[in-house]
mmCIF file of C-alpha atoms in Angstrom:
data_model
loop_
_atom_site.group_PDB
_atom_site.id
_atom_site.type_symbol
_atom_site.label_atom_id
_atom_site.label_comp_id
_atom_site.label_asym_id
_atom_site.label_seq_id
_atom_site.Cartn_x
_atom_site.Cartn_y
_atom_site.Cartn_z
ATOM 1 C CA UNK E 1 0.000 0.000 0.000
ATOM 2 C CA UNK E 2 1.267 3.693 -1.119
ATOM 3 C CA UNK E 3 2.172 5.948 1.810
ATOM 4 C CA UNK E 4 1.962 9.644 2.132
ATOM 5 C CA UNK E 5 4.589 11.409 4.166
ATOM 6 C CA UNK E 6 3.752 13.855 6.362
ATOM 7 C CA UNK E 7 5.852 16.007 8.755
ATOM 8 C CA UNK E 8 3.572 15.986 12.188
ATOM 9 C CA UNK E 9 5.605 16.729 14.911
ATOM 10 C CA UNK E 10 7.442 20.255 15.009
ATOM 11 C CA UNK E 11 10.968 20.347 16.512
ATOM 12 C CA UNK E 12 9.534 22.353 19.326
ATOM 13 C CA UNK E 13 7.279 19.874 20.444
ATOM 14 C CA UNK E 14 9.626 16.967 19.845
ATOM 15 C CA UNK E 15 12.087 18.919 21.880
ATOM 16 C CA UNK E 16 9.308 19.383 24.724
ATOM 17 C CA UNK E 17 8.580 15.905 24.945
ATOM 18 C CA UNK E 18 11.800 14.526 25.147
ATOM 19 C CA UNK E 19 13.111 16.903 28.073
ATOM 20 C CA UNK E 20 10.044 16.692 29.387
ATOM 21 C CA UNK E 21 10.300 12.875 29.763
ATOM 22 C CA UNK E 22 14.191 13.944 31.623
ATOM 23 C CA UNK E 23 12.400 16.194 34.256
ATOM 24 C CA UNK E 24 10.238 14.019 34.577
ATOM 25 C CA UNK E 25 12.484 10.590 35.550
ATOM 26 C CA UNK E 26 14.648 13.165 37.470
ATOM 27 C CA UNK E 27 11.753 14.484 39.367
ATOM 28 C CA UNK E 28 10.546 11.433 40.278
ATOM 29 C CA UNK E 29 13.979 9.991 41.450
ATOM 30 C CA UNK E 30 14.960 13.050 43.693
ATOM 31 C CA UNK E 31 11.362 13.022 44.942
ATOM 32 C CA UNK E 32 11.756 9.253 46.629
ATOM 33 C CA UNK E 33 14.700 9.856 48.291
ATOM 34 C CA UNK E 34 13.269 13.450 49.600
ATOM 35 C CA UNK E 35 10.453 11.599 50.725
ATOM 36 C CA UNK E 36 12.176 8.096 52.142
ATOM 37 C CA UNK E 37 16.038 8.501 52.282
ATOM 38 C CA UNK E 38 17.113 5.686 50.353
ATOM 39 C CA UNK E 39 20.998 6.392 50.205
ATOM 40 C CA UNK E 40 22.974 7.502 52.688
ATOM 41 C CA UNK E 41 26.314 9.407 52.502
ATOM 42 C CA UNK E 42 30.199 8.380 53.660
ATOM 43 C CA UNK E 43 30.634 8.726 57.024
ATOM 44 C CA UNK E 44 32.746 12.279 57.776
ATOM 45 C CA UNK E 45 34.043 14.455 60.079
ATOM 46 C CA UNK E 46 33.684 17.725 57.119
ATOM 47 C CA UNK E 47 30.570 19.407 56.892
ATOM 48 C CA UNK E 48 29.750 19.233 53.159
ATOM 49 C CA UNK E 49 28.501 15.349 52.285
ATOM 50 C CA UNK E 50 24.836 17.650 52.426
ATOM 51 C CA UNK E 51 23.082 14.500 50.464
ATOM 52 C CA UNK E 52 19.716 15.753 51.086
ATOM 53 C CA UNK E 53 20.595 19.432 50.096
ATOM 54 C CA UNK E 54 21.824 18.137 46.494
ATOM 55 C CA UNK E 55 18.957 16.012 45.899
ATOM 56 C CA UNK E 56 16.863 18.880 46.966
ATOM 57 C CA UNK E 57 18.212 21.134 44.575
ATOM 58 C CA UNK E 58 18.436 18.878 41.596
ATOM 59 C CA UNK E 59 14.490 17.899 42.267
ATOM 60 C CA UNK E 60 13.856 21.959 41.899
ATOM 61 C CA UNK E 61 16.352 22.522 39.352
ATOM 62 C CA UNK E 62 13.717 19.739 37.360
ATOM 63 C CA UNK E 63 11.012 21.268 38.609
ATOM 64 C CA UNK E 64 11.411 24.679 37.052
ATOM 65 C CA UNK E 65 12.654 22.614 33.766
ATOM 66 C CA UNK E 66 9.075 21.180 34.046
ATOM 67 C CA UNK E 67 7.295 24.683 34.132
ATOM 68 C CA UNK E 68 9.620 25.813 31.558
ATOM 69 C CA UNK E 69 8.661 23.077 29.348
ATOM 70 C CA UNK E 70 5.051 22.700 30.526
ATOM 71 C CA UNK E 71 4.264 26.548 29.301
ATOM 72 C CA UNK E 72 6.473 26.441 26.213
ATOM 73 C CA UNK E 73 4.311 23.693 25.088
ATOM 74 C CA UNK E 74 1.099 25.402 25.920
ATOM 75 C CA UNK E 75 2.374 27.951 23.903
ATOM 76 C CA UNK E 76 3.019 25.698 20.875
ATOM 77 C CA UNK E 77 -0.185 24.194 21.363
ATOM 78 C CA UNK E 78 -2.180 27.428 20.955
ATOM 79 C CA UNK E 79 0.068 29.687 18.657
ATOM 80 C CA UNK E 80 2.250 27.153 16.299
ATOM 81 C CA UNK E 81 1.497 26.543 13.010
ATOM 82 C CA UNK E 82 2.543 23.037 12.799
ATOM 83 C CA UNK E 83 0.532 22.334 16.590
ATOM 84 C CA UNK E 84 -2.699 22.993 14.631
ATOM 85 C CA UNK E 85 -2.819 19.539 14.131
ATOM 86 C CA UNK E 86 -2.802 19.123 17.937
ATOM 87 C CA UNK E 87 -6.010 21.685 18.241
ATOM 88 C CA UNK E 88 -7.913 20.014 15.401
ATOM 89 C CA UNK E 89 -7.792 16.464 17.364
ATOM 90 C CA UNK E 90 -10.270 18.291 19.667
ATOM 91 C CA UNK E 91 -13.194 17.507 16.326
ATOM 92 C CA UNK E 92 -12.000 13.892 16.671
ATOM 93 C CA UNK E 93 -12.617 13.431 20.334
ATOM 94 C CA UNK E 94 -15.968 14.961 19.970
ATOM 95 C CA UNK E 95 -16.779 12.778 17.604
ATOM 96 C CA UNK E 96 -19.132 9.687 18.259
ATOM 97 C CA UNK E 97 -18.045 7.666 14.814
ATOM 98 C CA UNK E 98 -14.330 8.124 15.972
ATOM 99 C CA UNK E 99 -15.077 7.191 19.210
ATOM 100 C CA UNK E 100 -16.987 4.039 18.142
ATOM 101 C CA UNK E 101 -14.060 3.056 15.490
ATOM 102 C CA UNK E 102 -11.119 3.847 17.810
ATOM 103 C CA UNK E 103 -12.791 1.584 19.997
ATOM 104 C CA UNK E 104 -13.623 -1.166 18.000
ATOM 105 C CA UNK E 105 -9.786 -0.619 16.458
ATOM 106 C CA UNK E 106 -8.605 -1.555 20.250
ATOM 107 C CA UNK E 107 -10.405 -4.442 20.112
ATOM 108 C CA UNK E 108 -9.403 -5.956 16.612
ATOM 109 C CA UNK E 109 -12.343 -5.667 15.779
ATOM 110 C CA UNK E 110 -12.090 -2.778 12.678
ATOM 111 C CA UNK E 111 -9.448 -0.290 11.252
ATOM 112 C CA UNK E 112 -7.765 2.508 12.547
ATOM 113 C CA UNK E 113 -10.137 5.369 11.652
ATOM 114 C CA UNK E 114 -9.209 8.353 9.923
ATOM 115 C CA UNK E 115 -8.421 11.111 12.322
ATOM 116 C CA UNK E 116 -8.195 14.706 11.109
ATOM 117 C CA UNK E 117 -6.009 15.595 13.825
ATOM 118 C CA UNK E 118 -2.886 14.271 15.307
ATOM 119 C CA UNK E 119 -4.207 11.997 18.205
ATOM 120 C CA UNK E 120 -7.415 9.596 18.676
ATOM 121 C CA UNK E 121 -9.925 10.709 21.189
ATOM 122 C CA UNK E 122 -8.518 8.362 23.717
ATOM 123 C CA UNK E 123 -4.627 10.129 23.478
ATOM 124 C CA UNK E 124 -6.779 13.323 23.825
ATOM 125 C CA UNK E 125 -8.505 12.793 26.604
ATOM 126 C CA UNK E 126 -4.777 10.898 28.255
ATOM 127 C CA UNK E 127 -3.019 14.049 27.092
ATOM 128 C CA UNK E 128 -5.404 16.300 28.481
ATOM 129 C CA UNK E 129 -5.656 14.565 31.878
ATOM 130 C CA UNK E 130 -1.550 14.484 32.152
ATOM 131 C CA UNK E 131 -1.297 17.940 31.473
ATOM 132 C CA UNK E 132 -4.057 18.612 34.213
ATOM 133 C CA UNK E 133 -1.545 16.412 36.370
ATOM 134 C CA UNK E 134 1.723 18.228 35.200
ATOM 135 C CA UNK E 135 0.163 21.935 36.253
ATOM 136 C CA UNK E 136 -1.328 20.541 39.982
ATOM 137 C CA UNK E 137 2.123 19.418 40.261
ATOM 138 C CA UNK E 138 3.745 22.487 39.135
ATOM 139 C CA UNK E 139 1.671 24.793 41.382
ATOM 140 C CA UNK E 140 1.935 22.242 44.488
ATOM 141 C CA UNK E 141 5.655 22.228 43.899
ATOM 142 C CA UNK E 142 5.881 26.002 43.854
ATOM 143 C CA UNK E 143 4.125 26.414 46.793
ATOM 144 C CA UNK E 144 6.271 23.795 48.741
ATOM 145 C CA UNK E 145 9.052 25.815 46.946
ATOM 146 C CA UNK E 146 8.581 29.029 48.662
ATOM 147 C CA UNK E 147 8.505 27.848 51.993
ATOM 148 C CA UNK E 148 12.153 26.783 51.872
ATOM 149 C CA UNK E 149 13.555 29.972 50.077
ATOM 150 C CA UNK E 150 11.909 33.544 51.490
ATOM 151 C CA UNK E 151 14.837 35.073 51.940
ATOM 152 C CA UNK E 152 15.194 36.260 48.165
ATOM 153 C CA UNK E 153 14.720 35.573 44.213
ATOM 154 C CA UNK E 154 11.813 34.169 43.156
ATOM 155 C CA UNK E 155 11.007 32.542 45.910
ATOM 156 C CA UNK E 156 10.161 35.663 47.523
ATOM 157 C CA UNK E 157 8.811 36.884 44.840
ATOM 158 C CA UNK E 158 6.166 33.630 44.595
ATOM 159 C CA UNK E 159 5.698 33.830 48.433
ATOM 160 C CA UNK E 160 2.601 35.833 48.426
ATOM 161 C CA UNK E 161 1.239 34.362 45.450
ATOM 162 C CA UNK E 162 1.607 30.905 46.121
ATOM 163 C CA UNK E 163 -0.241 31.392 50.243
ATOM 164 C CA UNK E 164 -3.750 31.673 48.836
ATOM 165 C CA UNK E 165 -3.477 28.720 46.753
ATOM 166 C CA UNK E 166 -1.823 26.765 50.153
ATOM 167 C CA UNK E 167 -4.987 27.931 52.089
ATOM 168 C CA UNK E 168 -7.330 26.956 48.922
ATOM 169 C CA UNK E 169 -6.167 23.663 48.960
ATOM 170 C CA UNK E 170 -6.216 22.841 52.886
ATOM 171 C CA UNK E 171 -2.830 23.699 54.287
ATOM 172 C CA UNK E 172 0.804 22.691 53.349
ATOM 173 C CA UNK E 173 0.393 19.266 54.804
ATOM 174 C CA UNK E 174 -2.313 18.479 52.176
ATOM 175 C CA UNK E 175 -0.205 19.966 49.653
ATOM 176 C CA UNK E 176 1.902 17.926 50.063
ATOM 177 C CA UNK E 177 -0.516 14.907 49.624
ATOM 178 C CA UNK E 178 -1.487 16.379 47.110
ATOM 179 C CA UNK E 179 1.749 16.216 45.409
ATOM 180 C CA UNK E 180 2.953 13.165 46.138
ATOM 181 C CA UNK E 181 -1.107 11.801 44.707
ATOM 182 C CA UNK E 182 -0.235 13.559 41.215
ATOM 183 C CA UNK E 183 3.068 12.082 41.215
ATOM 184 C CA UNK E 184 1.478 8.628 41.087
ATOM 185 C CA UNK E 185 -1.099 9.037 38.675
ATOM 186 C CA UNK E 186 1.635 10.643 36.297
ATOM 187 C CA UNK E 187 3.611 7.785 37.167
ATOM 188 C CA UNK E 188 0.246 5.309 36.190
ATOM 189 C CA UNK E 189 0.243 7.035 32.918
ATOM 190 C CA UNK E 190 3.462 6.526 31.875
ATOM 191 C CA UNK E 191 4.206 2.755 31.514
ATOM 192 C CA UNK E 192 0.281 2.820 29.884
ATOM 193 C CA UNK E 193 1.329 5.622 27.495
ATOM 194 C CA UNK E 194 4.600 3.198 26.222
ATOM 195 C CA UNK E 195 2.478 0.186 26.470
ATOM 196 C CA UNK E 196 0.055 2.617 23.391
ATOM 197 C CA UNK E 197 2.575 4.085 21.960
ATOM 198 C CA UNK E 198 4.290 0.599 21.142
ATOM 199 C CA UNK E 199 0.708 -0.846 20.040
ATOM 200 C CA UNK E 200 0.112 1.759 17.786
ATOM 201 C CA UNK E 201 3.325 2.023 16.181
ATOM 202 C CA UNK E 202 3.277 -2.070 15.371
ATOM 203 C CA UNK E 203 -0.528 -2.066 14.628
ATOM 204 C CA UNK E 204 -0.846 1.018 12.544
ATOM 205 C CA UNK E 205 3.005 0.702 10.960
ATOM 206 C CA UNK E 206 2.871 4.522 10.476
ATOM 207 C CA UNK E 207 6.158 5.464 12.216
ATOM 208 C CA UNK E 208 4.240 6.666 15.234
ATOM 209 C CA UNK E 209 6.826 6.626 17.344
ATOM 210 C CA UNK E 210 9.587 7.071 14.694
ATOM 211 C CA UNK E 211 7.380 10.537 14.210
ATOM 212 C CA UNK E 212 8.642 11.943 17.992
ATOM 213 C CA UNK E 213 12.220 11.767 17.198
ATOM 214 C CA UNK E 214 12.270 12.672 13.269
ATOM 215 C CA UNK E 215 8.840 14.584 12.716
ATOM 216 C CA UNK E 216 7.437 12.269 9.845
ATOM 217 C CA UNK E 217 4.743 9.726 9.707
ATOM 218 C CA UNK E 218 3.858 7.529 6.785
ATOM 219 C CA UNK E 219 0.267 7.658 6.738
ATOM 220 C CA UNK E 220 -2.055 5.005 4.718
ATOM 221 C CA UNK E 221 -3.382 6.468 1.315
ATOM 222 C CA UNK E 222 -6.986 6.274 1.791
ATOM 223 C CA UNK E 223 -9.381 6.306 -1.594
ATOM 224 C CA UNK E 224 -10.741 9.174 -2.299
ATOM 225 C CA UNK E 225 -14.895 9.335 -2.364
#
């Protein structure tokens, strides 16, 4: 079957995703061993094996990559060109005839259906939800932020910002739950988003995953009516 090339992915979001998946792993590292100490340094008598203090920083230096990367995307996702793609997979997932042939796709049961946008309305609706994930962690990380740096920078700056948003949401202790909550489910949705990723890359033979690294899918010709 003839293939039509088609460049899907812009570098800026292929750039997101990948340092995004970085901040991500290193976030989630630093953020065990902040939580449960897992490694402990060499015994000395010198005051500067500060374990916890490194961990600390690298899990905020990630952090901020995170916002960086979470509102650069948002940006792509509402401004780029190229992203439009992204926007017009919103007609797909309102669709009840996508819907019923994504589904029935899933289940071997039919082909793939022709999607005007970028993503199926299931990837929409996983997208949206870990993007709802990756800001509640954001602004739960920002507020834990300020509490350990008032003295100056932006964490002064933030301070009175982020105290309203610690009362909204029940007091520091819960923000904290709710931090470490988010963390899991974004931590559900990534082995599930490989798991799909794989699937539809094998099933559809597209270069769907080929597409995050190099841009281009090779999309089925489909007769024309």
């Amino acid at each position: 079957m003839k293939r039509d090339i088609e460049f899907e992915f812009s570098a800026g979001l292929r750039w997101t995703h990948w340092l995004r998946a970085i901040a991500i792993f290193v976030l989630t590292v630093t953020g065990f061993y902040l939580t449960f100490v897992f490694i402990a340094p060499e015994a000395s008598d010198e005051p500067i094996l500060f374990l916890n203090a490194k961990f600390r920083m690298w899990h905020e230096i990630a952090g901020f990559l995170l916002i960086a990367i979470t509102l650069f995307k948002t940006y792509l996702f509402f401004s780029d060109r190229i992203s439009s793609k992204e926007r017009v997979s919103f007609l797909d997932f309102i669709s009840p005839k996508i819907w019923f042939q994504q589904l029935k796709y899933y289940l071997f049961m039919g082909e793939h259906p022709h999607l005007r946008g970028v993503y199926n309305p299931l990837q929409f609706v996983a997208y949206v939800g870990l993007y709802a994930m990756i800001f509640l962690i954001c602004i739960t990380g920002l507020v834990l932020y300020v509490h350990c740096y008032q003295g100056g920078g932006i964490g002064l700056f933030l301070y009175d910002y982020m105290r309203p948003l610690e009362a909204m949401m029940g007091g520091l202790a819960m923000v904290r739950e709710i931090h470490h909550i988010v963390m899991w489910g974004i931590l559900i949705f990534i082995p599930i988003h490989i798991y799909m990723a794989i699937f539809n890359s094998i099933m559809g033979k597209e270069g769907s995953m080929d597409a995050i690294i190099s841009g281009y899918k090779f999309h089925k010709q489909h007769p024309k009516h």
